[in-house]
Amino acid sequence: MGKKRHTQDKMWISTTEHIIDWGGKGSTIHGKQKFQKPLFYCCAISFLPFSSPVATPDGTIFEFTNIVPYIQKYKKNPVNGDPFKLSDLIKLKFSKNEKGEYYCPITGKIFNEYSHIVAIKETGEVYSYDAYDNLRNVEPFSKQKIITLQNPNEPDRNINEFYCFKNGDDLNFEPKTENTMNLTNSQKKLMSKIQKEAGTLTPEAEYNNIHKRIKTQEGEEEDKQIEPPKPKKKKTFINPLKLKNPLPKDFKIEPKAFIQIKKMEVKNRHSSQTEGKASGSFTSTSLTPAYKNEFRMKNDQEIRKDYYQLIKSRQIKGEIELSTTLGKMSLLIHCDYCPKTGENFIELCESKYYNGLTFHRLIPEFMIQGGDPKGDGTGGTSYFGKQFEDEFHPKIGHNRKGILSMANSGSNTNGSQFFITFGPCTHLDGMHTAFGEVVGGKEVLSVMESIPTKTGDKPEKEIKILEATVLKNPYREIIAEILSKQFIADKKLKEEKTGGTWTNFRGLKEKKPEEPKTSSRPVIGKYMKK
C-alpha cells in the first residue's frame, strides 16, 4: 500500500486497451499490407526450405526447381518484373554444420534472421558480412562483387510487393515428366542423354547441365560444369569383434586401419583432457553454446603410443631386405629407439613405395641418398601424409659405416628420403634421425662408393632399388596382439552380461529375488502410520 497507489487509475479507456481488451478495430496505414520479408533459408516463391538455392543479382533466394519453370514461362524476374534469363541466376553455396544449421565458414557464426549475410557473385560462396569486412582488409573487394542476401538493418524486400504475387502469376508448375521440369526440346534431349549415362540426376546436376546449355545457346562464355559428387567408397577395416578366436598366425593389420578402429570406439577418450567446448562457447560468441564438458577423443599420436610403448618395452627390431641393381643388403630397423621413424620406413616398404626409385645423390667417404620419387631430392611423402618430427637416441648415432638415417631440409621435416653412411659422420648427430643400420651386404656399399659421380653428386651409373621386402614388421604384429586381447576381453564381458553362451546353461538358472537390505540404524518415519 502507499499514499500514491491511486495515481495510475484512469476514468477512461485508452486506445490500446480499447483495441486489445475491448475488441476495438486495429489501426491501418492507408490500407497497406503488413511488411513481410523473405527468410534466408526458404524459397521466396514457395516459402519452403530450399535444397538447391540460387539467387538473382539483387539477392533474392529461390529454389532452383521452382524458379526455372517460372522464368521459362514468363521470361521475367519474379521480384520486379524486368526481363530475365536463366543464365542470370547465381548458384549459392551454403555451409552447414553437423546439426544441419547454416553458418559462415570463416567466422563460424550460425545464421539467423538477424544475421547480415552476403555472397560472392563470382563463386556463389555465402559468408557473413563480418567475414567480408575481414577479407576486404586483407585483399581489396569491390562492392559490385558481392550480393546482399539478408540485411537486418535495411529490410527493403517485401514479399507482398513482389511482381509475381501482385500480377497473380501462376506459380503451380507441374512437370510433364519426372525430371524434365518443362524444359525445351534441346534441353530435354540433353537431359535424357545424361540420364542414360548416369541415371536420375539431382537438382544440382540438373542446374549445372541446363545452365551450361543455356549459356551456349545465348552465345555467352561457358562456365565449367560442376559434376555431381561421386559417392566415396567406404574404406572397410577389420572389426576385431567379428574375428574368430584364436586369430590366425599370419593375421596382420595396417597401423592406419588400427587407428581408424580406435577412433570409432566410444571408450577411446583421453583420461584428463576435455574438448573445451563449454568454456570456449562461454567466452566466444562465434561458437555454438555447449553446457556439458566431455573428455576429448585421442588423436593419432596418442593412439600410436599404445603400441609404441610395447615395442619399446620388449626392445623389438624390424628387418628389411633391400634389393638393388648392385646387390642385396639386410637392414635392421631400431623400432624401439625411434618408433615413429621406423614405422614410416617399414610401412613405406610394405606399400612398395621405394620399388623402382633410384639413389640420386652419392658422395664418396660420406653417404648415398635415395627415396625420392622425383629423383632430384625435392620430393617424397611420409607414411603419415605430412612431415614428422625428429627422434634422437643416444644408443645410435652416425659413428660407423652402414648407418641408415633420414634426410631432411631442417628440423622436424622428415619425409620419405633416407641415406646410408660410408663412414663415421658424427657431425650429423642431433641433426638427422639415425634409425637403422646395414647388418648384411656391406660389400654392396663399397661397390656403390666406388661409382664415379657427375655434376650435382649424381652417380654416372644408375643405382636403382628393385624391391624393398619387409621380413619383420613389429608394428603389425603388436597391433594384432592388441586386437586379439581386446577380442577375448570383449567376448568374456559379453558372456558375463548374457549369462554365458547359448550352449551354456549356467546362466539360465532362476535367480532368487533379492531380500531387502536391513540396517541396525533407526529409519526415519519408523513409527509413522502407513
Coordinates of C-alpha atoms in Angstrom, one line a residue:
M1 CA 0.0 0.0 0.0
G2 CA 1.0 3.6 -0.3
K3 CA -0.1 7.1 -0.5
K4 CA 0.1 7.3 -4.3
R5 CA -1.5 3.9 -5.1
H6 CA -4.4 5.5 -6.9
T7 CA -2.3 7.9 -9.1
Q8 CA -2.3 5.4 -12.1
D9 CA -6.1 4.9 -12.0
K10 CA -7.9 6.4 -15.0
M11 CA -11.5 7.3 -15.6
W12 CA -11.4 6.4 -19.3
I13 CA -10.3 3.5 -21.6
S14 CA -7.1 4.2 -23.6
T15 CA -6.8 3.4 -27.3
T16 CA -4.6 0.4 -26.7
E17 CA -6.9 -1.1 -24.1
H18 CA -9.8 -0.5 -26.5
I19 CA -8.1 -2.4 -29.3
I20 CA -6.6 -5.3 -27.1
D21 CA -9.2 -5.8 -24.3
W22 CA -12.4 -4.5 -25.8
G23 CA -12.3 -5.7 -29.3
G24 CA -11.7 -2.4 -31.0
K25 CA -10.6 -2.0 -34.6
G26 CA -6.8 -2.1 -35.1
S27 CA -5.0 0.7 -36.9
T28 CA -4.3 0.5 -40.6
I29 CA -1.7 2.5 -42.5
H30 CA -3.6 3.8 -45.6
G31 CA -4.8 0.2 -46.4
K32 CA -1.2 -1.2 -46.9
Q33 CA -0.5 -4.8 -46.2
K34 CA 1.9 -5.8 -43.4
F35 CA 5.6 -5.9 -44.3
Q36 CA 6.8 -9.5 -44.8
K37 CA 10.4 -10.1 -45.5
P38 CA 11.7 -13.4 -47.1
L39 CA 13.6 -15.9 -44.9
F40 CA 17.2 -16.6 -45.9
Y41 CA 16.7 -20.4 -45.8
C42 CA 13.5 -20.5 -47.8
C43 CA 12.5 -20.1 -51.4
A44 CA 10.9 -16.7 -52.0
I45 CA 8.1 -18.2 -54.2
S46 CA 7.2 -21.4 -52.4
F47 CA 8.1 -20.2 -48.8
L48 CA 9.6 -23.7 -48.2
P49 CA 13.2 -24.6 -47.3
F50 CA 15.4 -24.9 -50.3
S51 CA 17.7 -27.8 -51.3
S52 CA 19.4 -26.2 -54.4
P53 CA 19.5 -22.5 -53.7
V54 CA 20.0 -19.9 -56.5
A55 CA 19.8 -16.1 -56.3
T56 CA 19.0 -13.2 -58.6
P57 CA 21.6 -10.4 -58.8
D58 CA 19.6 -8.3 -56.3
G59 CA 20.0 -11.1 -53.7
T60 CA 16.6 -12.8 -53.6
I61 CA 16.9 -16.5 -53.0
F62 CA 14.9 -19.1 -54.8
E63 CA 14.7 -22.9 -55.1
F64 CA 16.2 -23.9 -58.4
T65 CA 13.3 -26.3 -59.3
N66 CA 10.8 -23.5 -58.6
I67 CA 12.4 -20.6 -60.4
V68 CA 13.3 -22.4 -63.6
P69 CA 9.7 -23.1 -64.7
Y70 CA 8.7 -19.5 -63.9
I71 CA 11.4 -17.9 -66.0
Q72 CA 10.8 -20.3 -68.9
K73 CA 7.2 -19.4 -68.9
Y74 CA 7.2 -15.6 -68.2
K75 CA 10.8 -14.6 -69.1
K76 CA 10.7 -12.1 -66.3
N77 CA 12.2 -11.5 -62.9
P78 CA 9.5 -12.5 -60.3
V79 CA 10.7 -9.7 -58.0
N80 CA 10.4 -6.6 -60.2
G81 CA 9.1 -7.9 -63.5
D82 CA 12.1 -7.0 -65.5
P83 CA 13.2 -9.2 -68.4
F84 CA 15.3 -12.1 -67.0
K85 CA 17.2 -15.1 -68.3
L86 CA 18.2 -18.4 -66.7
S87 CA 21.9 -17.6 -67.2
D88 CA 21.5 -14.6 -64.8
L89 CA 20.8 -16.9 -61.9
I90 CA 23.7 -17.3 -59.4
K91 CA 24.2 -20.7 -57.7
L92 CA 24.7 -20.3 -54.0
K93 CA 27.0 -22.5 -51.8
F94 CA 25.8 -22.5 -48.2
S95 CA 27.9 -24.2 -45.5
K96 CA 26.3 -26.5 -43.0
N97 CA 27.5 -27.7 -39.6
E98 CA 26.9 -31.1 -38.0
K99 CA 23.4 -30.1 -36.8
G100 CA 22.4 -29.1 -40.3
E101 CA 22.5 -25.3 -39.5
Y102 CA 23.7 -22.8 -42.0
Y103 CA 26.8 -20.9 -40.8
C104 CA 29.7 -18.7 -42.0
P105 CA 32.8 -20.9 -42.7
I106 CA 35.2 -18.1 -41.8
T107 CA 33.7 -16.7 -38.5
G108 CA 31.8 -19.8 -37.5
K109 CA 28.7 -17.9 -36.6
I110 CA 25.4 -19.6 -37.2
F111 CA 23.0 -17.6 -39.5
N112 CA 19.6 -16.4 -38.1
E113 CA 17.0 -13.8 -39.1
Y114 CA 19.2 -11.1 -37.6
S115 CA 22.4 -12.0 -39.5
H116 CA 23.9 -9.9 -42.2
I117 CA 24.5 -12.4 -45.0
V118 CA 26.3 -11.8 -48.3
A119 CA 27.5 -13.9 -51.2
I120 CA 30.4 -13.6 -53.7
K121 CA 28.9 -13.1 -57.1
E122 CA 31.7 -15.0 -59.0
T123 CA 31.8 -18.1 -56.8
G124 CA 28.5 -18.1 -55.0
E125 CA 30.1 -18.7 -51.6
V126 CA 28.0 -17.5 -48.8
Y127 CA 29.6 -15.6 -45.8
S128 CA 28.6 -13.2 -43.1
Y129 CA 29.3 -9.5 -43.6
D130 CA 31.8 -9.6 -40.8
A131 CA 33.9 -12.1 -42.8
Y132 CA 33.6 -9.9 -45.8
D133 CA 35.0 -6.9 -43.8
N134 CA 37.9 -9.0 -42.7
L135 CA 38.7 -10.2 -46.2
R136 CA 38.4 -6.7 -47.6
N137 CA 41.1 -5.6 -45.2
V138 CA 43.5 -8.3 -46.5
E139 CA 42.5 -8.2 -50.2
P140 CA 40.5 -5.3 -51.7
F141 CA 37.0 -6.3 -52.8
S142 CA 34.7 -4.1 -54.7
K143 CA 31.1 -3.9 -53.6
Q144 CA 29.9 -4.9 -57.1
K145 CA 31.4 -8.4 -56.5
I146 CA 29.1 -9.2 -53.5
I147 CA 25.4 -9.8 -53.2
T148 CA 23.4 -8.9 -50.1
L149 CA 21.2 -11.9 -49.3
Q150 CA 19.9 -10.5 -45.9
N151 CA 20.5 -7.2 -44.2
P152 CA 18.5 -6.7 -40.9
N153 CA 19.4 -3.0 -40.8
E154 CA 17.9 -2.4 -44.2
P155 CA 14.8 -4.7 -44.7
D156 CA 13.9 -3.5 -48.2
R157 CA 12.4 -6.7 -49.6
N158 CA 8.7 -7.1 -49.0
I159 CA 7.3 -10.4 -50.4
N160 CA 3.8 -8.8 -50.7
E161 CA 5.3 -6.3 -53.2
F162 CA 6.8 -9.0 -55.5
Y163 CA 5.7 -8.7 -59.1
C164 CA 4.7 -12.3 -59.4
F165 CA 2.2 -12.0 -56.5
K166 CA 0.8 -8.6 -57.4
N167 CA 0.3 -9.7 -61.0
G168 CA -1.3 -13.0 -60.0
D169 CA 1.2 -15.2 -62.0
D170 CA 0.7 -18.9 -62.0
L171 CA 3.2 -20.5 -59.6
N172 CA 1.9 -24.0 -59.6
F173 CA 4.1 -25.7 -62.2
E174 CA 3.7 -29.4 -62.7
P175 CA 6.5 -31.0 -64.8
K176 CA 5.3 -33.1 -67.7
T177 CA 7.8 -35.8 -66.9
E178 CA 9.6 -36.7 -63.7
N179 CA 12.8 -34.8 -64.4
T180 CA 12.2 -32.5 -67.4
M181 CA 10.7 -29.6 -65.5
N182 CA 9.0 -28.1 -68.6
L183 CA 12.3 -27.9 -70.5
T184 CA 12.7 -27.0 -74.1
N185 CA 13.3 -29.8 -76.7
S186 CA 17.0 -29.2 -76.8
Q187 CA 17.2 -29.3 -73.0
K188 CA 15.1 -32.5 -72.9
K189 CA 17.5 -34.2 -75.4
L190 CA 20.5 -33.2 -73.3
M191 CA 18.8 -34.3 -70.0
S192 CA 17.8 -37.7 -71.5
K193 CA 21.3 -38.3 -72.8
I194 CA 22.8 -37.6 -69.4
Q195 CA 20.2 -39.7 -67.6
K196 CA 21.0 -42.7 -69.7
E197 CA 24.7 -42.4 -68.7
A198 CA 24.4 -41.5 -65.0
G199 CA 20.8 -42.4 -64.0
T200 CA 18.5 -39.9 -62.3
L201 CA 20.1 -36.5 -61.7
T202 CA 19.9 -34.4 -58.6
P203 CA 18.6 -30.8 -58.9
E204 CA 22.2 -29.7 -58.5
A205 CA 23.3 -31.7 -61.5
E206 CA 20.2 -30.5 -63.5
Y207 CA 21.2 -26.9 -62.8
N208 CA 24.8 -27.5 -64.0
N209 CA 23.8 -29.1 -67.2
I210 CA 20.9 -26.7 -68.1
H211 CA 22.9 -23.7 -67.1
K212 CA 25.8 -24.7 -69.4
R213 CA 23.4 -25.4 -72.3
I214 CA 21.6 -22.1 -72.0
K215 CA 24.8 -20.1 -71.9
T216 CA 25.9 -21.9 -75.1
Q217 CA 22.7 -21.0 -76.9
E218 CA 22.9 -17.4 -75.8
G219 CA 26.4 -17.0 -77.1
E220 CA 27.9 -16.3 -73.7
E221 CA 31.1 -17.7 -72.2
E222 CA 30.6 -21.3 -70.9
D223 CA 31.1 -22.0 -67.3
K224 CA 33.0 -25.0 -66.1
Q225 CA 30.5 -27.8 -65.4
I226 CA 30.5 -28.9 -61.8
E227 CA 29.9 -32.6 -61.9
P228 CA 27.8 -34.1 -59.1
P229 CA 30.0 -35.6 -56.4
K230 CA 30.7 -39.2 -56.8
P231 CA 29.9 -41.4 -53.8
K232 CA 33.0 -42.1 -51.9
K233 CA 33.9 -45.7 -51.4
K234 CA 33.8 -46.6 -47.8
K235 CA 37.0 -48.0 -46.5
T236 CA 36.4 -51.3 -44.9
F237 CA 38.5 -52.2 -41.9
I238 CA 38.7 -55.3 -39.9
N239 CA 36.4 -55.4 -37.0
P240 CA 38.1 -57.2 -34.1
L241 CA 34.7 -58.2 -32.7
K242 CA 33.9 -60.2 -35.8
L243 CA 37.2 -62.2 -35.8
K244 CA 37.4 -65.8 -34.7
N245 CA 39.5 -66.7 -31.7
P246 CA 42.3 -67.5 -31.8
L247 CA 43.4 -65.2 -34.6
P248 CA 45.4 -66.7 -37.5
K249 CA 49.1 -66.7 -37.1
D250 CA 49.6 -64.7 -40.3
F251 CA 47.0 -62.1 -39.2
K252 CA 48.3 -58.6 -39.8
I253 CA 46.7 -55.2 -39.9
E254 CA 48.0 -51.8 -41.1
P255 CA 48.5 -49.1 -38.4
K256 CA 46.3 -46.7 -40.2
A257 CA 43.4 -49.2 -40.1
F258 CA 44.0 -49.8 -36.4
I259 CA 43.8 -46.0 -35.7
Q260 CA 40.5 -45.9 -37.6
I261 CA 39.2 -48.7 -35.5
K262 CA 40.2 -46.9 -32.3
K263 CA 38.6 -43.7 -33.4
M264 CA 35.3 -45.5 -33.9
E265 CA 35.3 -46.7 -30.3
V266 CA 33.4 -44.5 -27.9
K267 CA 35.6 -45.5 -25.0
N268 CA 38.7 -44.2 -26.8
R269 CA 38.9 -41.0 -24.8
H270 CA 41.6 -39.0 -23.0
S271 CA 41.7 -39.6 -19.3
S272 CA 42.1 -36.0 -18.2
Q273 CA 41.7 -33.5 -21.0
T274 CA 38.2 -32.3 -22.2
E275 CA 37.0 -31.0 -25.5
G276 CA 36.8 -27.5 -24.1
K277 CA 33.5 -26.7 -25.8
A278 CA 31.8 -25.4 -22.7
S279 CA 34.5 -22.9 -21.7
G280 CA 35.1 -22.0 -25.4
S281 CA 31.5 -21.2 -26.1
F282 CA 31.2 -19.3 -22.8
T283 CA 34.0 -16.8 -23.8
S284 CA 33.3 -16.7 -27.6
T285 CA 30.2 -15.7 -29.4
S286 CA 31.2 -17.5 -32.6
L287 CA 30.9 -21.0 -31.1
T288 CA 27.7 -22.9 -30.6
P289 CA 26.8 -22.9 -26.9
A290 CA 27.7 -26.1 -25.0
Y291 CA 26.6 -26.8 -21.5
K292 CA 28.5 -30.0 -20.8
N293 CA 32.1 -30.9 -20.9
E294 CA 33.2 -34.3 -22.3
F295 CA 36.6 -35.9 -22.4
R296 CA 38.1 -35.5 -25.9
M297 CA 38.9 -38.3 -28.2
K298 CA 42.5 -39.4 -28.5
N299 CA 44.4 -38.1 -31.5
D300 CA 46.5 -40.3 -33.9
Q301 CA 49.8 -39.8 -32.0
E302 CA 48.2 -40.8 -28.6
I303 CA 46.7 -43.9 -30.2
R304 CA 50.1 -44.8 -31.6
K305 CA 51.7 -44.7 -28.2
D306 CA 49.6 -47.8 -27.3
Y307 CA 51.8 -50.0 -29.5
Y308 CA 54.9 -47.8 -29.4
Q309 CA 55.2 -48.5 -25.6
L310 CA 55.0 -52.3 -26.1
I311 CA 57.7 -52.2 -28.8
K312 CA 60.0 -50.1 -26.6
S313 CA 59.5 -52.3 -23.5
R314 CA 60.2 -55.5 -25.4
Q315 CA 63.0 -54.0 -27.5
I316 CA 61.6 -55.3 -30.8
K317 CA 63.5 -54.6 -34.0
G318 CA 62.4 -54.6 -37.6
E319 CA 64.1 -56.4 -40.5
I320 CA 64.1 -55.4 -44.2
E321 CA 65.9 -56.8 -47.3
L322 CA 66.8 -54.1 -49.8
S323 CA 67.4 -55.4 -53.3
T324 CA 69.3 -53.0 -55.6
T325 CA 70.9 -53.3 -59.1
L326 CA 74.3 -53.8 -57.4
G327 CA 73.2 -56.5 -54.9
K328 CA 71.2 -57.1 -51.7
M329 CA 71.5 -55.5 -48.3
S330 CA 69.9 -56.5 -45.0
L331 CA 68.7 -53.7 -42.8
L332 CA 68.0 -53.7 -39.1
I333 CA 65.5 -51.1 -38.0
H334 CA 65.7 -49.9 -34.4
C335 CA 61.9 -49.5 -33.8
D336 CA 62.5 -49.4 -30.0
Y337 CA 64.7 -46.4 -30.3
C338 CA 62.8 -44.4 -33.0
P339 CA 59.3 -45.9 -33.2
K340 CA 57.7 -43.3 -35.4
T341 CA 60.6 -43.1 -37.9
G342 CA 60.8 -46.9 -38.0
E343 CA 57.0 -47.1 -38.7
N344 CA 57.4 -44.6 -41.5
F345 CA 60.2 -46.5 -43.3
I346 CA 58.7 -50.0 -42.8
E347 CA 55.2 -49.1 -43.8
L348 CA 56.5 -47.3 -46.9
C349 CA 58.4 -50.5 -47.8
E350 CA 55.1 -52.5 -47.2
S351 CA 53.3 -50.3 -49.7
K352 CA 56.2 -50.8 -52.2
Y353 CA 56.8 -47.1 -52.2
Y354 CA 60.5 -47.4 -52.7
N355 CA 60.3 -50.0 -55.5
G356 CA 61.8 -48.6 -58.7
L357 CA 63.3 -45.5 -57.1
T358 CA 66.9 -44.5 -57.6
F359 CA 69.8 -43.3 -55.4
H360 CA 70.0 -39.7 -56.7
R361 CA 73.0 -38.5 -54.6
L362 CA 76.4 -40.1 -53.9
I363 CA 79.3 -38.5 -52.0
P364 CA 82.3 -40.9 -51.5
E365 CA 83.5 -41.3 -47.9
F366 CA 80.3 -39.7 -46.8
M367 CA 76.9 -41.2 -47.8
I368 CA 74.5 -42.3 -50.6
Q369 CA 70.9 -40.8 -50.6
G370 CA 67.6 -42.1 -52.1
G371 CA 63.9 -42.4 -51.5
D372 CA 62.7 -39.5 -53.7
P373 CA 60.1 -40.3 -56.4
K374 CA 61.2 -37.2 -58.4
G375 CA 64.9 -38.2 -58.3
D376 CA 66.3 -34.8 -57.6
G377 CA 66.0 -34.6 -53.8
T378 CA 62.9 -32.3 -53.7
G379 CA 60.1 -34.8 -53.4
G380 CA 58.8 -37.6 -51.3
T381 CA 55.9 -38.0 -48.8
S382 CA 55.9 -39.8 -45.5
Y383 CA 53.6 -42.6 -44.5
F384 CA 51.7 -40.2 -42.3
G385 CA 50.9 -37.8 -45.2
K386 CA 53.0 -34.9 -43.8
Q387 CA 56.4 -34.2 -42.4
F388 CA 57.0 -35.5 -39.0
E389 CA 59.4 -34.7 -36.1
D390 CA 62.9 -35.9 -35.4
E391 CA 63.7 -38.8 -33.0
F392 CA 67.2 -38.8 -31.5
H393 CA 68.5 -41.6 -29.3
P394 CA 71.9 -41.8 -27.6
K395 CA 72.4 -45.5 -28.3
I396 CA 72.5 -45.0 -32.1
G397 CA 74.5 -42.3 -34.0
H398 CA 76.4 -41.7 -37.2
N399 CA 79.6 -43.2 -35.8
R400 CA 80.3 -46.0 -38.3
K401 CA 79.7 -47.3 -41.8
G402 CA 76.2 -48.5 -42.8
I403 CA 74.1 -46.3 -40.6
L404 CA 70.6 -45.7 -42.0
S405 CA 69.3 -42.2 -41.4
M406 CA 66.6 -39.8 -42.5
A407 CA 67.4 -37.0 -44.9
N408 CA 65.6 -33.6 -44.2
S409 CA 65.6 -30.0 -45.1
G410 CA 65.7 -28.8 -41.5
S411 CA 64.4 -29.6 -38.1
N412 CA 61.3 -31.8 -38.0
T413 CA 61.0 -32.1 -41.8
N414 CA 61.3 -35.8 -42.3
G415 CA 59.5 -37.4 -45.3
S416 CA 60.5 -40.5 -47.3
Q417 CA 64.1 -39.7 -48.2
F418 CA 66.9 -41.6 -46.4
F419 CA 70.7 -42.1 -46.7
I420 CA 73.3 -44.7 -45.8
T421 CA 76.7 -43.6 -44.5
F422 CA 80.0 -44.8 -45.9
G423 CA 81.9 -44.0 -42.7
P424 CA 81.7 -42.1 -39.4
C425 CA 79.7 -38.8 -39.7
T426 CA 79.3 -37.7 -36.1
H427 CA 78.6 -34.1 -37.0
L428 CA 75.2 -35.3 -38.2
D429 CA 74.2 -36.4 -34.7
G430 CA 71.4 -34.2 -33.4
M431 CA 70.6 -33.1 -36.9
H432 CA 69.4 -36.3 -38.7
T433 CA 67.4 -39.2 -37.2
A434 CA 69.5 -42.4 -37.3
F435 CA 67.0 -45.3 -37.1
G436 CA 68.7 -48.4 -38.5
E437 CA 71.9 -50.0 -39.9
V438 CA 73.1 -52.3 -42.6
V439 CA 73.9 -55.7 -41.0
G440 CA 74.4 -57.7 -44.1
G441 CA 75.7 -56.9 -47.6
K442 CA 78.1 -54.1 -46.6
E443 CA 80.2 -55.1 -49.6
V444 CA 77.4 -53.6 -51.8
L445 CA 78.0 -50.3 -50.1
S446 CA 81.7 -50.5 -51.0
V447 CA 80.7 -51.0 -54.7
M448 CA 78.3 -48.1 -54.5
E449 CA 81.0 -45.8 -53.1
S450 CA 83.4 -46.7 -56.0
I451 CA 81.0 -45.5 -58.7
P452 CA 82.1 -42.1 -60.1
T453 CA 79.7 -39.1 -60.0
K454 CA 78.9 -36.2 -62.2
T455 CA 77.6 -32.7 -61.6
G456 CA 75.3 -32.4 -58.6
D457 CA 76.8 -35.6 -56.9
K458 CA 74.6 -37.8 -59.1
P459 CA 76.0 -41.3 -59.9
E460 CA 77.1 -41.8 -63.5
K461 CA 75.7 -45.3 -63.4
E462 CA 72.1 -45.6 -62.3
I463 CA 71.6 -47.4 -58.9
K464 CA 68.0 -48.5 -58.6
I465 CA 66.1 -50.1 -55.7
L466 CA 64.5 -53.1 -57.3
E467 CA 62.5 -54.2 -54.2
A468 CA 62.2 -53.5 -50.5
T469 CA 61.0 -56.6 -48.7
V470 CA 59.8 -56.5 -45.1
L471 CA 60.9 -59.6 -43.2
K472 CA 59.7 -58.5 -39.8
N473 CA 57.1 -55.8 -39.1
P474 CA 56.8 -55.4 -35.3
Y475 CA 54.1 -52.7 -35.6
R476 CA 51.6 -55.1 -37.3
E477 CA 52.5 -57.9 -35.0
I478 CA 51.9 -55.9 -31.9
I479 CA 48.7 -54.4 -33.2
A480 CA 47.4 -58.0 -34.0
E481 CA 48.2 -58.9 -30.4
I482 CA 46.4 -55.9 -29.0
L483 CA 43.3 -56.7 -31.1
S484 CA 43.4 -60.4 -30.0
K485 CA 43.5 -59.4 -26.3
Q486 CA 40.7 -56.9 -26.9
F487 CA 38.6 -59.6 -28.7
I488 CA 39.0 -62.0 -25.8
A489 CA 38.1 -59.3 -23.2
D490 CA 35.1 -58.1 -25.1
K491 CA 33.9 -61.7 -25.7
K492 CA 34.3 -62.5 -22.0
L493 CA 32.4 -59.3 -21.0
K494 CA 29.6 -60.2 -23.4
E495 CA 29.2 -63.7 -22.0
E496 CA 29.0 -62.3 -18.4
K497 CA 26.3 -59.9 -19.4
T498 CA 24.2 -62.6 -21.2
G499 CA 24.9 -65.3 -18.6
G500 CA 27.0 -67.5 -20.9
T501 CA 26.7 -68.8 -24.5
W502 CA 23.6 -70.4 -25.8
T503 CA 25.1 -73.9 -25.1
N504 CA 25.9 -73.0 -21.5
F505 CA 23.1 -73.4 -19.0
R506 CA 24.9 -71.9 -16.1
G507 CA 23.4 -68.5 -16.6
L508 CA 19.8 -69.9 -17.2
K509 CA 19.1 -70.8 -13.6
E510 CA 16.3 -68.9 -11.9
K511 CA 17.6 -66.2 -9.7
K512 CA 16.2 -65.8 -6.2
P513 CA 14.6 -62.5 -5.5
E514 CA 16.9 -60.2 -3.6
E515 CA 15.9 -59.6 0.0
P516 CA 15.7 -56.0 1.1
K517 CA 18.7 -54.9 2.9
T518 CA 18.3 -54.4 6.7
S519 CA 20.1 -52.0 8.8
S520 CA 20.5 -51.6 12.6
R521 CA 20.3 -47.8 12.3
P522 CA 16.9 -46.2 13.0
V523 CA 14.8 -45.5 10.0
I524 CA 13.1 -42.1 9.5
G525 CA 9.4 -42.4 9.8
K526 CA 9.6 -45.7 11.5
Y527 CA 6.6 -45.0 13.9
M528 CA 4.5 -43.1 11.3
K529 CA 1.1 -44.6 10.4
K530 CA 1.0 -46.1 7.0

